[in-house]
C-alpha atoms as one frame of an Amber mdcrd trajectory, in Angstrom:
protein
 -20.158  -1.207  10.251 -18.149   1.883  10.243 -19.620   4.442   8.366 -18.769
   8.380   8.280 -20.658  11.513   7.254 -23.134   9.931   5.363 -26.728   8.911
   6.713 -28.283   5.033   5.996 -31.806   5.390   5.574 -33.014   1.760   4.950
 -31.285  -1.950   6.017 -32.316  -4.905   4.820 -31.037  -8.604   5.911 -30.955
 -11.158   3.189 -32.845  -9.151   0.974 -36.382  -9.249   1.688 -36.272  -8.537
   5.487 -36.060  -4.535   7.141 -33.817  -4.688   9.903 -33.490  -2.901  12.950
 -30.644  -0.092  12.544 -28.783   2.715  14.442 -26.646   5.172  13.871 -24.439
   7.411  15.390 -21.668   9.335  13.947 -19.336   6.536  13.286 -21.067   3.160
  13.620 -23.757   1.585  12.129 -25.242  -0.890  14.178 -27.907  -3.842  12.468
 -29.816  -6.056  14.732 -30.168  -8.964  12.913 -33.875 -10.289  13.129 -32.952
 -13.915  13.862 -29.964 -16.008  15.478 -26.826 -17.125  13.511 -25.429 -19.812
  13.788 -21.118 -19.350  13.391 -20.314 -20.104   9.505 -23.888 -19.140   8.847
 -24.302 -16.732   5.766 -26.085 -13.823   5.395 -26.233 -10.560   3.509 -26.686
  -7.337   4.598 -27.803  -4.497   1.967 -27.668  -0.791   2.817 -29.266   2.344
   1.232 -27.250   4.814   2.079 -26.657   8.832   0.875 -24.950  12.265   1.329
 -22.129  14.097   0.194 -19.136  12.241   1.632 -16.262  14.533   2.911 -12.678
  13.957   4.315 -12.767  12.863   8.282 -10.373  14.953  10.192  -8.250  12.174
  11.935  -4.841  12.502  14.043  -3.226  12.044  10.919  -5.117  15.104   9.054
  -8.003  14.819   7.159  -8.301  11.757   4.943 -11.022  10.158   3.035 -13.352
  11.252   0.481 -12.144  14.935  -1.160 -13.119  17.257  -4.062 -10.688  18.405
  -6.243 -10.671  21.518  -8.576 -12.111  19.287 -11.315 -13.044  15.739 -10.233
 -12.640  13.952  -7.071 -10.381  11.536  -5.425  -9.998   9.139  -2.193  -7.177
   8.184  -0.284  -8.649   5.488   2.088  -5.752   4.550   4.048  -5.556   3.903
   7.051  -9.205   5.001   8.067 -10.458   7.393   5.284 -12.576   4.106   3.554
 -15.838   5.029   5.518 -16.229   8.460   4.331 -17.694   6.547   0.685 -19.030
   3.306   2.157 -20.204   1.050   4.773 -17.624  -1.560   5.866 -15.441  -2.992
   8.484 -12.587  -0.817   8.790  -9.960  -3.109   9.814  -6.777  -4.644   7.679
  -7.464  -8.077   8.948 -11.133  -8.348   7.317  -9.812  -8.821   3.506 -13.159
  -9.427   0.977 -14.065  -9.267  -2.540 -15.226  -6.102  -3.838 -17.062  -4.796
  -6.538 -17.355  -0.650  -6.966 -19.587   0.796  -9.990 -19.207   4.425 -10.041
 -21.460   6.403 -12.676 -20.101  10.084 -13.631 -20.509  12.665 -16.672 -19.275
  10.856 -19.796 -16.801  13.558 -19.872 -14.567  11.979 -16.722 -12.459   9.034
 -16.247 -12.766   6.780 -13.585  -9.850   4.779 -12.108 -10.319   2.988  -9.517
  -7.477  -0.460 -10.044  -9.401  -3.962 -11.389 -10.624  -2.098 -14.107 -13.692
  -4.857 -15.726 -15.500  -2.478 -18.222 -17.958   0.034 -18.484 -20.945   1.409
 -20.322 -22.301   4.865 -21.345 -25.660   5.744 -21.890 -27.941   9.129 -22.167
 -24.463  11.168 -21.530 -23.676   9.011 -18.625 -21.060   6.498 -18.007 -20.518
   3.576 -15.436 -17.274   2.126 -14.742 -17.052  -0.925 -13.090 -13.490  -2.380
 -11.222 -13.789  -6.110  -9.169 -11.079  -6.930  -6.646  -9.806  -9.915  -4.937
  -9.370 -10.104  -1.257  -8.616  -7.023  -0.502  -8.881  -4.885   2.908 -10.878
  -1.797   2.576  -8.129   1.155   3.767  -6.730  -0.139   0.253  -9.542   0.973
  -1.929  -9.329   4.244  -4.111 -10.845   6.085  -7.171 -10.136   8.935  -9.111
 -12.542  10.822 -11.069 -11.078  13.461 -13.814 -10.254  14.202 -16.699  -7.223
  12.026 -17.741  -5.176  11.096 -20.771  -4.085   7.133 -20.555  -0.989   5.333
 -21.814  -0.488   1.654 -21.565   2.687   0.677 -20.381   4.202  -2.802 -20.868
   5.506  -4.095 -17.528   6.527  -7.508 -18.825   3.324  -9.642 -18.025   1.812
  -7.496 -16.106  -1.328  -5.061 -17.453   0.141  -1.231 -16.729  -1.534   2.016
 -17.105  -0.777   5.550 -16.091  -3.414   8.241 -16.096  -1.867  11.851 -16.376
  -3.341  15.544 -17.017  -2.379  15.907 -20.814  -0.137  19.241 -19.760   2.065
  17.173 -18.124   3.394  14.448 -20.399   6.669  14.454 -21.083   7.622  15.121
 -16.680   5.341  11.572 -16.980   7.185   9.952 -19.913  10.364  11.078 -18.165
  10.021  10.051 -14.691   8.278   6.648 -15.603  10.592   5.324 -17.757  11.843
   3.023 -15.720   8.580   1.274 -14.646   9.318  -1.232 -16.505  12.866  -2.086
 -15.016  11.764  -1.575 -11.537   8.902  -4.176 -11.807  11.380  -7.071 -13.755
  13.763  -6.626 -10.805  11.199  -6.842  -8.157   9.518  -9.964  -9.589  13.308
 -11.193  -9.540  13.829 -10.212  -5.389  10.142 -10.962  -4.609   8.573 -13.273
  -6.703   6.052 -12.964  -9.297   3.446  -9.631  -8.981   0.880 -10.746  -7.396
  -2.536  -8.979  -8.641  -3.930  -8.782 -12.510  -2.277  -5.375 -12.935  -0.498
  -1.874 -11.661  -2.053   0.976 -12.262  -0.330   4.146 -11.981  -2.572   7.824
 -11.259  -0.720  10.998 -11.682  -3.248  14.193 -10.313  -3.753  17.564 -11.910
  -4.091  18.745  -7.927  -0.599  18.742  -5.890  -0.763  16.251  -3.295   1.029
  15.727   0.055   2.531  12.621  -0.559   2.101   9.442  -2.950   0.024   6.604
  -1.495  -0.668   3.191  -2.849  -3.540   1.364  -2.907  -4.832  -2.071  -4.974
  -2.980  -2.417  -7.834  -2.978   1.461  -7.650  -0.367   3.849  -7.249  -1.106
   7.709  -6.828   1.335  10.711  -7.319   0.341  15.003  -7.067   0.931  16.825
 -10.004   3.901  18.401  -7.445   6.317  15.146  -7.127   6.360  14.593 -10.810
   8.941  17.095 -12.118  10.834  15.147 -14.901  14.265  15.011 -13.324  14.044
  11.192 -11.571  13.781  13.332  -8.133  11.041  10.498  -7.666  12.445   7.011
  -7.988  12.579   6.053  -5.133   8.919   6.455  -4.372   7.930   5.002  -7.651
   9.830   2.188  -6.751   8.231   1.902  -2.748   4.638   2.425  -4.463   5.239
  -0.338  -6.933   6.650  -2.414  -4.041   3.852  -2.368  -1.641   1.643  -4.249
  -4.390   3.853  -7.290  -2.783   4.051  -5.867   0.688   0.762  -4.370   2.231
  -1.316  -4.831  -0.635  -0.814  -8.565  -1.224   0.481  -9.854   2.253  -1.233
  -7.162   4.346  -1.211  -6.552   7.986  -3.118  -8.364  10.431  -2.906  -5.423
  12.850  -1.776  -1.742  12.583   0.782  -2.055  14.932   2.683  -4.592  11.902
   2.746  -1.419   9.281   6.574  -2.034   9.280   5.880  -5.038   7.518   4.547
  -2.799   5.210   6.802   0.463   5.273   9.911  -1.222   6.148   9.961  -3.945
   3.222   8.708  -0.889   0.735  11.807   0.846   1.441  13.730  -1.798   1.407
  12.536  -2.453  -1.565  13.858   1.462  -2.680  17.276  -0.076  -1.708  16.835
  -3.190  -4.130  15.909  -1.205  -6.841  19.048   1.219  -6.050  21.429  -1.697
  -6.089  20.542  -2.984  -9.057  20.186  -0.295 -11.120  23.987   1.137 -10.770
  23.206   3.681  -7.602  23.792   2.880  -4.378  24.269  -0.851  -2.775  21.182
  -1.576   0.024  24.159  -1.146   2.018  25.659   1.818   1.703  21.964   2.808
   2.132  21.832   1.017   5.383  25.253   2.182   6.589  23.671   6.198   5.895
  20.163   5.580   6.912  21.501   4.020  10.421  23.788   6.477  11.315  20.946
   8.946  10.810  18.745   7.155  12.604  21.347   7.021  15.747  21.075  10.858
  15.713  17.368  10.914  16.167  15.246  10.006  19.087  14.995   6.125  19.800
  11.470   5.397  21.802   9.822   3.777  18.968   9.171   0.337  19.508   8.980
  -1.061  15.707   6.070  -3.886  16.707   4.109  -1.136  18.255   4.635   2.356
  17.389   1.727   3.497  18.244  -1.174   5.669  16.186   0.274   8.743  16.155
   3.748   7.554  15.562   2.778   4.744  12.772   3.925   6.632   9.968   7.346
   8.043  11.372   9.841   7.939   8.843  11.755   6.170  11.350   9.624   3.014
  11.256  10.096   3.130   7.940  13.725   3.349   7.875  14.081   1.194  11.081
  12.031  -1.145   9.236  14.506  -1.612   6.197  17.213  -1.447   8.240  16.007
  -4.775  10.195  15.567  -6.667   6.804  19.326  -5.738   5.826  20.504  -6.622
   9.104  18.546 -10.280   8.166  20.271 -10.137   4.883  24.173  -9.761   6.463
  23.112 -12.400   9.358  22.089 -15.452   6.690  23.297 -14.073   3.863  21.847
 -13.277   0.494  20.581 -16.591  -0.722  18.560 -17.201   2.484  17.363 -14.082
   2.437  15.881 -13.888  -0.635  14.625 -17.134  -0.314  12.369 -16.197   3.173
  11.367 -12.926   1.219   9.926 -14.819  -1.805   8.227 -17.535   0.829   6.962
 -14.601   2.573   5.149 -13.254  -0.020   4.392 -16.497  -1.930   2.523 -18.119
   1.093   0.851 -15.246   2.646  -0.468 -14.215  -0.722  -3.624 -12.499  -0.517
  -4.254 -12.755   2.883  -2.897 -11.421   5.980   0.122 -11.843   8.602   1.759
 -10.859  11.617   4.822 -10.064  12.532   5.410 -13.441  14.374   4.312 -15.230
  11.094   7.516 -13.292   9.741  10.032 -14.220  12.633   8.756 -17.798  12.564
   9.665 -18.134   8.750  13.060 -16.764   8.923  13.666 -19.012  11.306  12.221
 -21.889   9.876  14.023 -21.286   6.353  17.326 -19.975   7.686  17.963 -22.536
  10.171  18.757 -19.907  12.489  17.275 -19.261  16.186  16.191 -15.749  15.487
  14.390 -14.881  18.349  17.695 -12.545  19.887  18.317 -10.667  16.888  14.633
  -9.990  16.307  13.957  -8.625  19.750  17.024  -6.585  19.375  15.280  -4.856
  16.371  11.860  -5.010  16.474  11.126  -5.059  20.627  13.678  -2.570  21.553
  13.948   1.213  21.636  17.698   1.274  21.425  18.866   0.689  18.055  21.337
  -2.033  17.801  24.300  -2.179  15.273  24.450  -3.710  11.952  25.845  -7.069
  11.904  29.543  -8.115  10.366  29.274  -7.273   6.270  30.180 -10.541   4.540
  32.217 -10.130   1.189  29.232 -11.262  -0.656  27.283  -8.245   0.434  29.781
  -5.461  -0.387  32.194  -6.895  -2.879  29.576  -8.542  -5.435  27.520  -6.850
  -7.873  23.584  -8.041  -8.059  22.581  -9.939 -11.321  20.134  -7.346 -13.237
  22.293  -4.083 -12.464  22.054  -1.632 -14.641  24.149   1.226 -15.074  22.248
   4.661 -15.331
Protein backbone atom coordinates (compact mmCIF):
# COMPACT_ATOMS: atom_id res chain seq x y z
CA UNK A 1 0.00 0.00 0.00
CA UNK A 2 1.29 3.41 -0.58
CA UNK A 3 1.34 5.34 2.34
CA UNK A 4 3.21 8.83 3.07
CA UNK A 5 4.35 10.66 6.20
CA UNK A 6 2.37 8.90 8.48
CA UNK A 7 3.58 5.76 10.59
CA UNK A 8 1.19 2.26 10.79
CA UNK A 9 1.64 0.89 14.06
CA UNK A 10 -0.59 -2.28 14.02
CA UNK A 11 -1.98 -4.65 10.81
CA UNK A 12 -4.36 -6.99 11.10
CA UNK A 13 -5.64 -9.59 8.25
CA UNK A 14 -9.27 -10.46 8.37
CA UNK A 15 -9.71 -9.04 11.58
CA UNK A 16 -8.56 -11.20 14.23
CA UNK A 17 -5.05 -12.06 12.85
CA UNK A 18 -1.59 -9.51 13.44
CA UNK A 19 0.23 -9.54 10.38
CA UNK A 20 3.65 -9.17 9.51
CA UNK A 21 4.31 -5.40 8.29
CA UNK A 22 7.05 -3.02 6.96
CA UNK A 23 7.52 0.18 6.27
CA UNK A 24 9.58 2.45 4.61
CA UNK A 25 8.92 5.90 3.55
CA UNK A 26 6.49 5.20 0.85
CA UNK A 27 5.27 1.59 0.96
CA UNK A 28 3.66 -0.42 3.27
CA UNK A 29 4.31 -3.87 2.80
CA UNK A 30 1.78 -6.85 4.67
CA UNK A 31 2.82 -10.40 4.57
CA UNK A 32 -0.17 -12.11 4.56
CA UNK A 33 -0.05 -15.11 7.11
CA UNK A 34 -1.53 -17.70 4.74
CA UNK A 35 -1.82 -18.40 0.82
CA UNK A 36 -4.59 -16.89 -1.42
CA UNK A 37 -6.03 -18.35 -3.67
CA UNK A 38 -6.86 -15.63 -6.97
CA UNK A 39 -10.62 -14.30 -6.34
CA UNK A 40 -10.04 -15.14 -2.73
CA UNK A 41 -11.24 -12.32 -0.26
CA UNK A 42 -9.70 -10.86 2.43
CA UNK A 43 -9.50 -7.71 4.49
CA UNK A 44 -6.81 -5.88 5.58
CA UNK A 45 -7.29 -3.26 8.61
CA UNK A 46 -4.64 -0.67 9.48
CA UNK A 47 -4.02 1.52 12.59
CA UNK A 48 -2.35 4.13 11.44
CA UNK A 49 -1.32 7.98 12.87
CA UNK A 50 0.58 11.32 12.48
CA UNK A 51 0.12 14.60 11.22
CA UNK A 52 -0.19 14.16 7.46
CA UNK A 53 1.59 16.90 5.34
CA UNK A 54 1.83 17.76 1.56
CA UNK A 55 4.55 15.35 -0.37
CA UNK A 56 6.83 17.45 -2.41
CA UNK A 57 6.43 15.73 -5.90
CA UNK A 58 7.77 16.92 -9.50
CA UNK A 59 4.65 18.60 -9.76
CA UNK A 60 5.06 20.70 -6.31
CA UNK A 61 3.83 19.73 -3.22
CA UNK A 62 0.42 18.07 -3.17
CA UNK A 63 -1.54 16.18 -0.68
CA UNK A 64 -2.67 16.81 2.71
CA UNK A 65 -2.29 20.89 3.68
CA UNK A 66 -3.29 23.29 6.51
CA UNK A 67 -4.91 26.25 5.76
CA UNK A 68 -5.20 29.55 7.81
CA UNK A 69 -8.40 28.15 9.33
CA UNK A 70 -9.23 24.53 8.40
CA UNK A 71 -7.63 22.15 6.14
CA UNK A 72 -7.93 20.82 2.70
CA UNK A 73 -6.59 17.93 0.21
CA UNK A 74 -6.01 17.91 -3.28
CA UNK A 75 -5.21 14.18 -3.97
CA UNK A 76 -4.59 14.19 -7.53
CA UNK A 77 -2.48 12.64 -9.15
CA UNK A 78 -0.42 11.22 -6.10
CA UNK A 79 -1.24 13.49 -3.06
CA UNK A 80 -4.05 10.54 -1.75
CA UNK A 81 -1.36 8.82 0.52
CA UNK A 82 -0.46 11.71 2.56
CA UNK A 83 -4.25 10.89 4.59
CA UNK A 84 -4.51 7.15 3.95
CA UNK A 85 -3.34 3.81 3.07
CA UNK A 86 -4.26 2.71 -0.48
CA UNK A 87 -3.23 1.73 -3.89
CA UNK A 88 -2.32 4.74 -5.63
CA UNK A 89 -3.14 3.94 -9.08
CA UNK A 90 -6.28 5.21 -11.44
CA UNK A 91 -6.93 1.73 -12.61
CA UNK A 92 -7.79 0.27 -8.96
CA UNK A 93 -11.43 2.05 -8.70
CA UNK A 94 -13.27 0.84 -5.07
CA UNK A 95 -15.95 1.85 -2.83
CA UNK A 96 -15.14 4.18 -0.19
CA UNK A 97 -16.37 5.28 2.92
CA UNK A 98 -14.47 8.48 4.82
CA UNK A 99 -15.83 9.61 8.44
CA UNK A 100 -14.01 12.61 9.45
CA UNK A 101 -14.75 13.98 13.12
CA UNK A 102 -13.82 17.87 13.68
CA UNK A 103 -14.91 20.81 16.18
CA UNK A 104 -18.67 21.26 15.77
CA UNK A 105 -17.73 24.63 14.69
CA UNK A 106 -16.34 23.35 10.96
CA UNK A 107 -17.88 21.99 7.94
CA UNK A 108 -16.81 19.08 6.31
CA UNK A 109 -17.16 18.47 2.54
CA UNK A 110 -15.88 15.86 1.25
CA UNK A 111 -18.64 14.87 -2.17
CA UNK A 112 -21.28 11.71 -1.26
CA UNK A 113 -22.33 13.56 1.54
CA UNK A 114 -24.61 10.49 3.79
CA UNK A 115 -25.10 12.35 7.17
CA UNK A 116 -23.56 13.12 10.24
CA UNK A 117 -23.83 13.35 13.99
CA UNK A 118 -22.61 15.70 16.79
CA UNK A 119 -22.02 14.86 20.15
CA UNK A 120 -20.05 16.40 23.39
CA UNK A 121 -19.04 19.50 20.94
CA UNK A 122 -17.92 17.14 18.33
CA UNK A 123 -19.19 16.31 14.98
CA UNK A 124 -18.71 13.36 12.43
CA UNK A 125 -19.46 13.64 8.90
CA UNK A 126 -19.75 10.78 6.95
CA UNK A 127 -19.59 10.77 2.68
CA UNK A 128 -19.82 6.96 0.76
CA UNK A 129 -18.63 6.75 -2.84
CA UNK A 130 -19.02 4.46 -5.67
CA UNK A 131 -16.14 3.12 -7.60
CA UNK A 132 -14.01 5.58 -7.43
CA UNK A 133 -10.00 5.78 -7.82
CA UNK A 134 -8.29 7.25 -4.90
CA UNK A 135 -6.21 10.47 -6.64
CA UNK A 136 -10.06 11.55 -6.85
CA UNK A 137 -10.79 11.80 -3.21
CA UNK A 138 -10.90 15.25 -1.33
CA UNK A 139 -12.20 17.07 1.85
CA UNK A 140 -12.42 20.36 3.06
CA UNK A 141 -12.62 21.33 6.55
CA UNK A 142 -13.75 25.16 7.38
CA UNK A 143 -15.89 27.26 8.12
CA UNK A 144 -18.44 27.55 5.22
CA UNK A 145 -21.80 29.05 4.39
CA UNK A 146 -23.91 26.48 1.97
CA UNK A 147 -26.45 27.17 -0.77
CA UNK A 148 -28.29 24.50 -2.61
CA UNK A 149 -28.37 24.93 -6.11
CA UNK A 150 -30.89 23.22 -8.44
CA UNK A 151 -29.03 21.61 -11.35
CA UNK A 152 -32.09 20.01 -12.91
CA UNK A 153 -32.01 16.43 -11.31
CA UNK A 154 -29.01 16.56 -10.04
CA UNK A 155 -28.29 17.34 -5.98
CA UNK A 156 -25.92 20.75 -6.14
CA UNK A 157 -24.21 22.53 -3.41
CA UNK A 158 -21.63 25.24 -3.19
CA UNK A 159 -19.74 25.96 -0.01
CA UNK A 160 -18.33 29.63 0.10
CA UNK A 161 -16.64 31.96 2.92
CA UNK A 162 -19.77 34.19 3.78
CA UNK A 163 -17.51 37.49 2.67
CA UNK A 164 -17.63 36.41 -0.59
CA UNK A 165 -21.20 35.87 -1.76
CA UNK A 166 -22.33 37.82 -4.24
CA UNK A 167 -18.49 37.13 -6.58
CA UNK A 168 -20.23 33.35 -5.82
CA UNK A 169 -23.84 34.18 -6.76
CA UNK A 170 -22.34 36.00 -9.74
CA UNK A 171 -19.95 33.70 -11.23
CA UNK A 172 -22.21 30.54 -10.61
CA UNK A 173 -25.10 31.54 -12.16
CA UNK A 174 -24.85 29.63 -14.86
CA UNK A 175 -24.32 26.20 -13.18
CA UNK A 176 -27.32 25.37 -13.95
CA UNK A 177 -27.16 25.96 -17.84
CA UNK A 178 -23.81 24.45 -18.14
CA UNK A 179 -24.92 21.09 -16.56
CA UNK A 180 -28.50 20.89 -18.89
CA UNK A 181 -26.23 21.32 -21.93
CA UNK A 182 -23.70 18.82 -20.92
CA UNK A 183 -26.26 16.11 -20.05
CA UNK A 184 -27.53 17.09 -23.70
CA UNK A 185 -23.65 16.52 -25.47
CA UNK A 186 -22.76 13.75 -22.95
CA UNK A 187 -25.45 11.98 -21.61
CA UNK A 188 -27.01 11.92 -18.33
CA UNK A 189 -24.52 13.02 -15.07
CA UNK A 190 -23.35 10.24 -13.96
CA UNK A 191 -22.85 10.33 -9.94
CA UNK A 192 -25.72 11.25 -7.13
CA UNK A 193 -24.55 14.88 -7.13
CA UNK A 194 -21.94 17.99 -7.89
CA UNK A 195 -20.66 19.61 -5.31
CA UNK A 196 -19.04 22.82 -5.74
CA UNK A 197 -16.10 24.21 -2.83
CA UNK A 198 -15.09 27.76 -3.08
CA UNK A 199 -11.82 28.39 -0.36
CA UNK A 200 -11.26 31.34 1.92
CA UNK A 201 -7.27 30.54 1.01
CA UNK A 202 -6.19 31.55 -2.75
CA UNK A 203 -5.33 28.55 -4.56
CA UNK A 204 -3.14 27.78 -7.61
CA UNK A 205 -5.56 26.40 -9.74
CA UNK A 206 -9.16 24.66 -9.55
CA UNK A 207 -9.10 20.86 -9.41
CA UNK A 208 -11.91 18.40 -9.50
CA UNK A 209 -12.43 15.55 -7.72
CA UNK A 210 -15.75 13.04 -7.02
CA UNK A 211 -18.62 14.83 -7.55
CA UNK A 212 -16.41 17.73 -6.23
CA UNK A 213 -15.27 20.75 -7.73
CA UNK A 214 -12.74 23.18 -5.90
CA UNK A 215 -11.98 26.92 -6.67
CA UNK A 216 -9.32 29.61 -4.40
CA UNK A 217 -10.89 32.44 -3.05
CA UNK A 218 -8.44 34.19 -6.02
CA UNK A 219 -10.33 32.81 -9.35
CA UNK A 220 -13.68 33.82 -8.09
CA UNK A 221 -13.89 37.57 -8.84
CA UNK A 222 -17.56 38.11 -10.00
CA UNK A 223 -16.92 39.16 -13.57
CA UNK A 224 -17.45 35.44 -15.46
CA UNK A 225 -13.42 35.63 -15.87
CA UNK A 226 -14.06 31.87 -14.77
CA UNK A 227 -16.42 30.03 -17.07
CA UNK A 228 -14.59 28.27 -18.69
CA UNK A 229 -13.11 26.41 -15.77
CA UNK A 230 -16.43 26.05 -14.13
CA UNK A 231 -17.50 24.51 -17.10
CA UNK A 232 -14.06 21.94 -17.49
CA UNK A 233 -14.58 21.16 -13.58
CA UNK A 234 -18.20 20.29 -14.08
CA UNK A 235 -17.15 18.31 -17.18
CA UNK A 236 -14.65 15.99 -15.78
CA UNK A 237 -17.54 14.47 -13.49
CA UNK A 238 -18.21 12.65 -17.09
CA UNK A 239 -14.61 12.51 -18.15
CA UNK A 240 -11.96 11.38 -15.47
CA UNK A 241 -14.22 11.06 -12.73
CA UNK A 242 -16.78 8.68 -14.25
CA UNK A 243 -14.81 7.02 -17.21
CA UNK A 244 -11.34 7.40 -15.65
CA UNK A 245 -8.00 6.48 -16.93
CA UNK A 246 -6.61 3.17 -16.97
CA UNK A 247 -3.08 4.61 -17.07
CA UNK A 248 -1.54 8.12 -16.59
CA UNK A 249 -0.20 8.29 -19.81
CA UNK A 250 -4.39 8.48 -21.09
CA UNK A 251 -4.89 11.95 -18.94
CA UNK A 252 -5.88 13.44 -22.38
CA UNK A 253 -8.82 11.46 -22.16
CA UNK A 254 -9.31 13.38 -19.30
CA UNK A 255 -7.92 17.02 -20.05
CA UNK A 256 -8.63 16.98 -23.63
CA UNK A 257 -12.51 16.04 -23.46
CA UNK A 258 -12.73 18.70 -20.30
CA UNK A 259 -11.76 21.35 -22.57
CA UNK A 260 -13.53 20.32 -25.12
CA UNK A 261 -16.14 20.35 -23.15
CA UNK A 262 -15.21 24.46 -22.40
CA UNK A 263 -15.82 24.66 -26.22
CA UNK A 264 -19.40 22.97 -25.99
CA UNK A 265 -20.43 25.06 -23.40
CA UNK A 266 -19.04 28.23 -25.49
CA UNK A 267 -21.03 27.22 -28.52
CA UNK A 268 -24.02 26.92 -27.03
CA UNK A 269 -24.24 29.60 -24.93
CA UNK A 270 -23.85 32.51 -27.76
CA UNK A 271 -19.74 32.84 -27.47
CA UNK A 272 -17.59 31.29 -29.56
CA UNK A 273 -18.33 28.06 -31.95
CA UNK A 274 -15.85 24.84 -30.75
CA UNK A 275 -14.49 25.93 -33.90
CA UNK A 276 -13.44 29.10 -33.97
CA UNK A 277 -11.91 27.80 -30.69
CA UNK A 278 -10.14 25.11 -32.54
CA UNK A 279 -9.12 27.29 -35.48
CA UNK A 280 -7.29 29.83 -32.43
CA UNK A 281 -6.16 27.17 -30.12
CA UNK A 282 -4.31 25.31 -33.22
CA UNK A 283 -2.66 28.02 -34.63
CA UNK A 284 -1.28 28.66 -31.15
CA UNK A 285 -0.36 25.46 -30.67
CA UNK A 286 1.72 25.49 -34.18
CA UNK A 287 3.78 28.31 -32.56
CA UNK A 288 4.83 26.27 -29.61
CA UNK A 289 7.14 23.37 -29.33
CA UNK A 290 5.71 19.98 -30.80
CA UNK A 291 7.60 16.85 -28.91
CA UNK A 292 4.67 15.85 -26.95
CA UNK A 293 3.41 12.67 -27.86
CA UNK A 294 -0.45 12.96 -26.66
CA UNK A 295 -0.62 8.91 -25.63
CA UNK A 296 2.47 9.42 -23.62
CA UNK A 297 3.51 12.71 -22.46
CA UNK A 298 5.33 11.76 -19.96
CA UNK A 299 5.28 12.73 -15.90
CA UNK A 300 6.63 15.85 -16.01
CA UNK A 301 4.91 16.94 -19.11
CA UNK A 302 1.27 15.36 -18.17
CA UNK A 303 -0.25 18.48 -17.32
CA UNK A 304 1.07 20.77 -20.26
CA UNK A 305 -1.52 22.94 -21.37
CA UNK A 306 -0.71 21.60 -24.63
CA UNK A 307 -2.09 18.12 -23.94
CA UNK A 308 -4.86 19.73 -22.95
CA UNK A 309 -5.43 21.78 -25.89
CA UNK A 310 -3.98 19.08 -28.26
CA UNK A 311 -6.39 16.94 -26.63
CA UNK A 312 -9.59 19.02 -27.65
CA UNK A 313 -8.28 19.75 -30.69
CA UNK A 314 -8.22 15.82 -31.67
CA UNK A 315 -11.96 15.45 -30.60
CA UNK A 316 -12.93 18.47 -33.03
CA UNK A 317 -10.88 17.13 -35.67
CA UNK A 318 -13.26 13.68 -34.95
CA UNK A 319 -16.21 15.93 -35.02
CA UNK A 320 -15.38 17.62 -38.81
CA UNK A 321 -14.19 13.93 -40.04
CA UNK A 322 -17.85 12.09 -39.19
CA UNK A 323 -19.67 14.86 -38.56
CA UNK A 324 -21.79 16.02 -35.69
CA UNK A 325 -24.34 13.29 -35.32
CA UNK A 326 -21.65 10.56 -35.14
CA UNK A 327 -19.83 12.35 -33.00
CA UNK A 328 -22.02 12.92 -30.44
CA UNK A 329 -23.26 9.66 -30.68
CA UNK A 330 -19.47 7.89 -29.86
CA UNK A 331 -19.18 10.64 -27.05
CA UNK A 332 -22.45 9.60 -25.29
CA UNK A 333 -21.41 5.64 -25.90
CA UNK A 334 -18.19 6.57 -24.49
CA UNK A 335 -19.31 7.67 -21.44
CA UNK A 336 -22.48 5.53 -21.19
CA UNK A 337 -20.51 2.16 -21.42
CA UNK A 338 -17.41 2.91 -19.62
CA UNK A 339 -19.42 4.32 -16.77
CA UNK A 340 -17.80 3.94 -13.59
CA UNK A 341 -15.00 2.12 -14.53
CA UNK A 342 -11.96 2.65 -16.44
CA UNK A 343 -10.53 2.86 -20.20
CA UNK A 344 -7.79 3.30 -22.44
CA UNK A 345 -7.14 5.13 -25.11
CA UNK A 346 -7.51 2.13 -27.56
CA UNK A 347 -10.99 1.46 -25.95
CA UNK A 348 -11.64 5.11 -27.40
CA UNK A 349 -10.17 4.57 -31.02
CA UNK A 350 -11.91 1.20 -31.20
CA UNK A 351 -15.41 2.87 -30.54
CA UNK A 352 -15.13 5.60 -32.97
CA UNK A 353 -14.45 3.27 -35.25
CA UNK A 354 -16.91 0.87 -34.49
CA UNK A 355 -19.83 3.61 -34.36
CA UNK A 356 -18.60 5.79 -37.21
CA UNK A 357 -18.01 3.20 -39.67
CA UNK A 358 -14.82 4.73 -40.34
CA UNK A 359 -11.16 3.05 -40.36
CA UNK A 360 -9.69 5.46 -37.90
CA UNK A 361 -6.54 4.10 -37.24
CA UNK A 362 -4.60 7.00 -39.80
CA UNK A 363 -6.19 9.91 -38.44
CA UNK A 364 -5.68 8.77 -34.86
CA UNK A 365 -1.98 8.15 -35.20
CA UNK A 366 -1.74 11.43 -36.89
CA UNK A 367 -3.01 13.02 -33.59
CA UNK A 368 -2.41 11.11 -30.81
CA UNK A 369 1.13 9.10 -31.89
CA UNK A 370 2.78 11.96 -33.52
CA UNK A 371 4.81 14.97 -32.43
CA UNK A 372 4.02 17.02 -35.47
CA UNK A 373 0.71 18.47 -35.30
CA UNK A 374 -1.38 17.74 -38.25
CA UNK A 375 -4.07 20.12 -39.77
CA UNK A 376 -7.66 20.30 -39.10
CA UNK A 377 -9.72 18.45 -41.45
CA UNK A 378 -12.20 20.13 -44.31
CA UNK A 379 -15.10 22.22 -42.13
CA UNK A 380 -18.43 20.84 -43.36
CA UNK A 381 -21.34 23.48 -43.56
CA UNK A 382 -22.96 21.79 -40.71
CA UNK A 383 -20.11 22.69 -38.43
CA UNK A 384 -19.75 26.42 -39.20
CA UNK A 385 -23.00 27.52 -40.74
CA UNK A 386 -25.54 25.89 -38.09
CA UNK A 387 -26.30 27.08 -34.77
CA UNK A 388 -26.41 24.21 -31.81
CA UNK A 389 -29.95 23.50 -30.32
CA UNK A 390 -29.73 24.97 -26.56
CA UNK A 391 -27.74 28.28 -27.52
CA UNK A 392 -28.20 30.88 -25.55
CA UNK A 393 -27.40 34.31 -26.11
CA UNK A 394 -25.46 36.08 -23.18
Amino acid sequence: LDLVGLRASRVRVDGDRSAAFRQNDRKLRVSLGTALAAGDGFTITVAYAGAPRPRRSRWGTIGWEELEDGALVASQPTGAPTWFPCNDVPSDKARIRLAFTTDSAYTVVGGGFTGRSSRGGKTTWIFEHAPTPTYLLAVHVGRYAVEKVALGSVAGEIYYPWPLADRVHADFADLASMMEVFEDAFGPYPLPDYTVVVTPDDLEIPLEAQGLATFGANHIDGSGAIERLIAHELAHQWFGNSVGPALWRDIWLNEGFACYAEWIWSERSGGPSAHEEALTHHARLRALAQDIVLTDPGPDLMFDDRVYKRGALTLHALRLTAGDAVFFEVIRAWTSRYRAATATTADFVALAEELSGLALGPFFDQWLQATLLPALPPTPVSITGAVPRNARRR
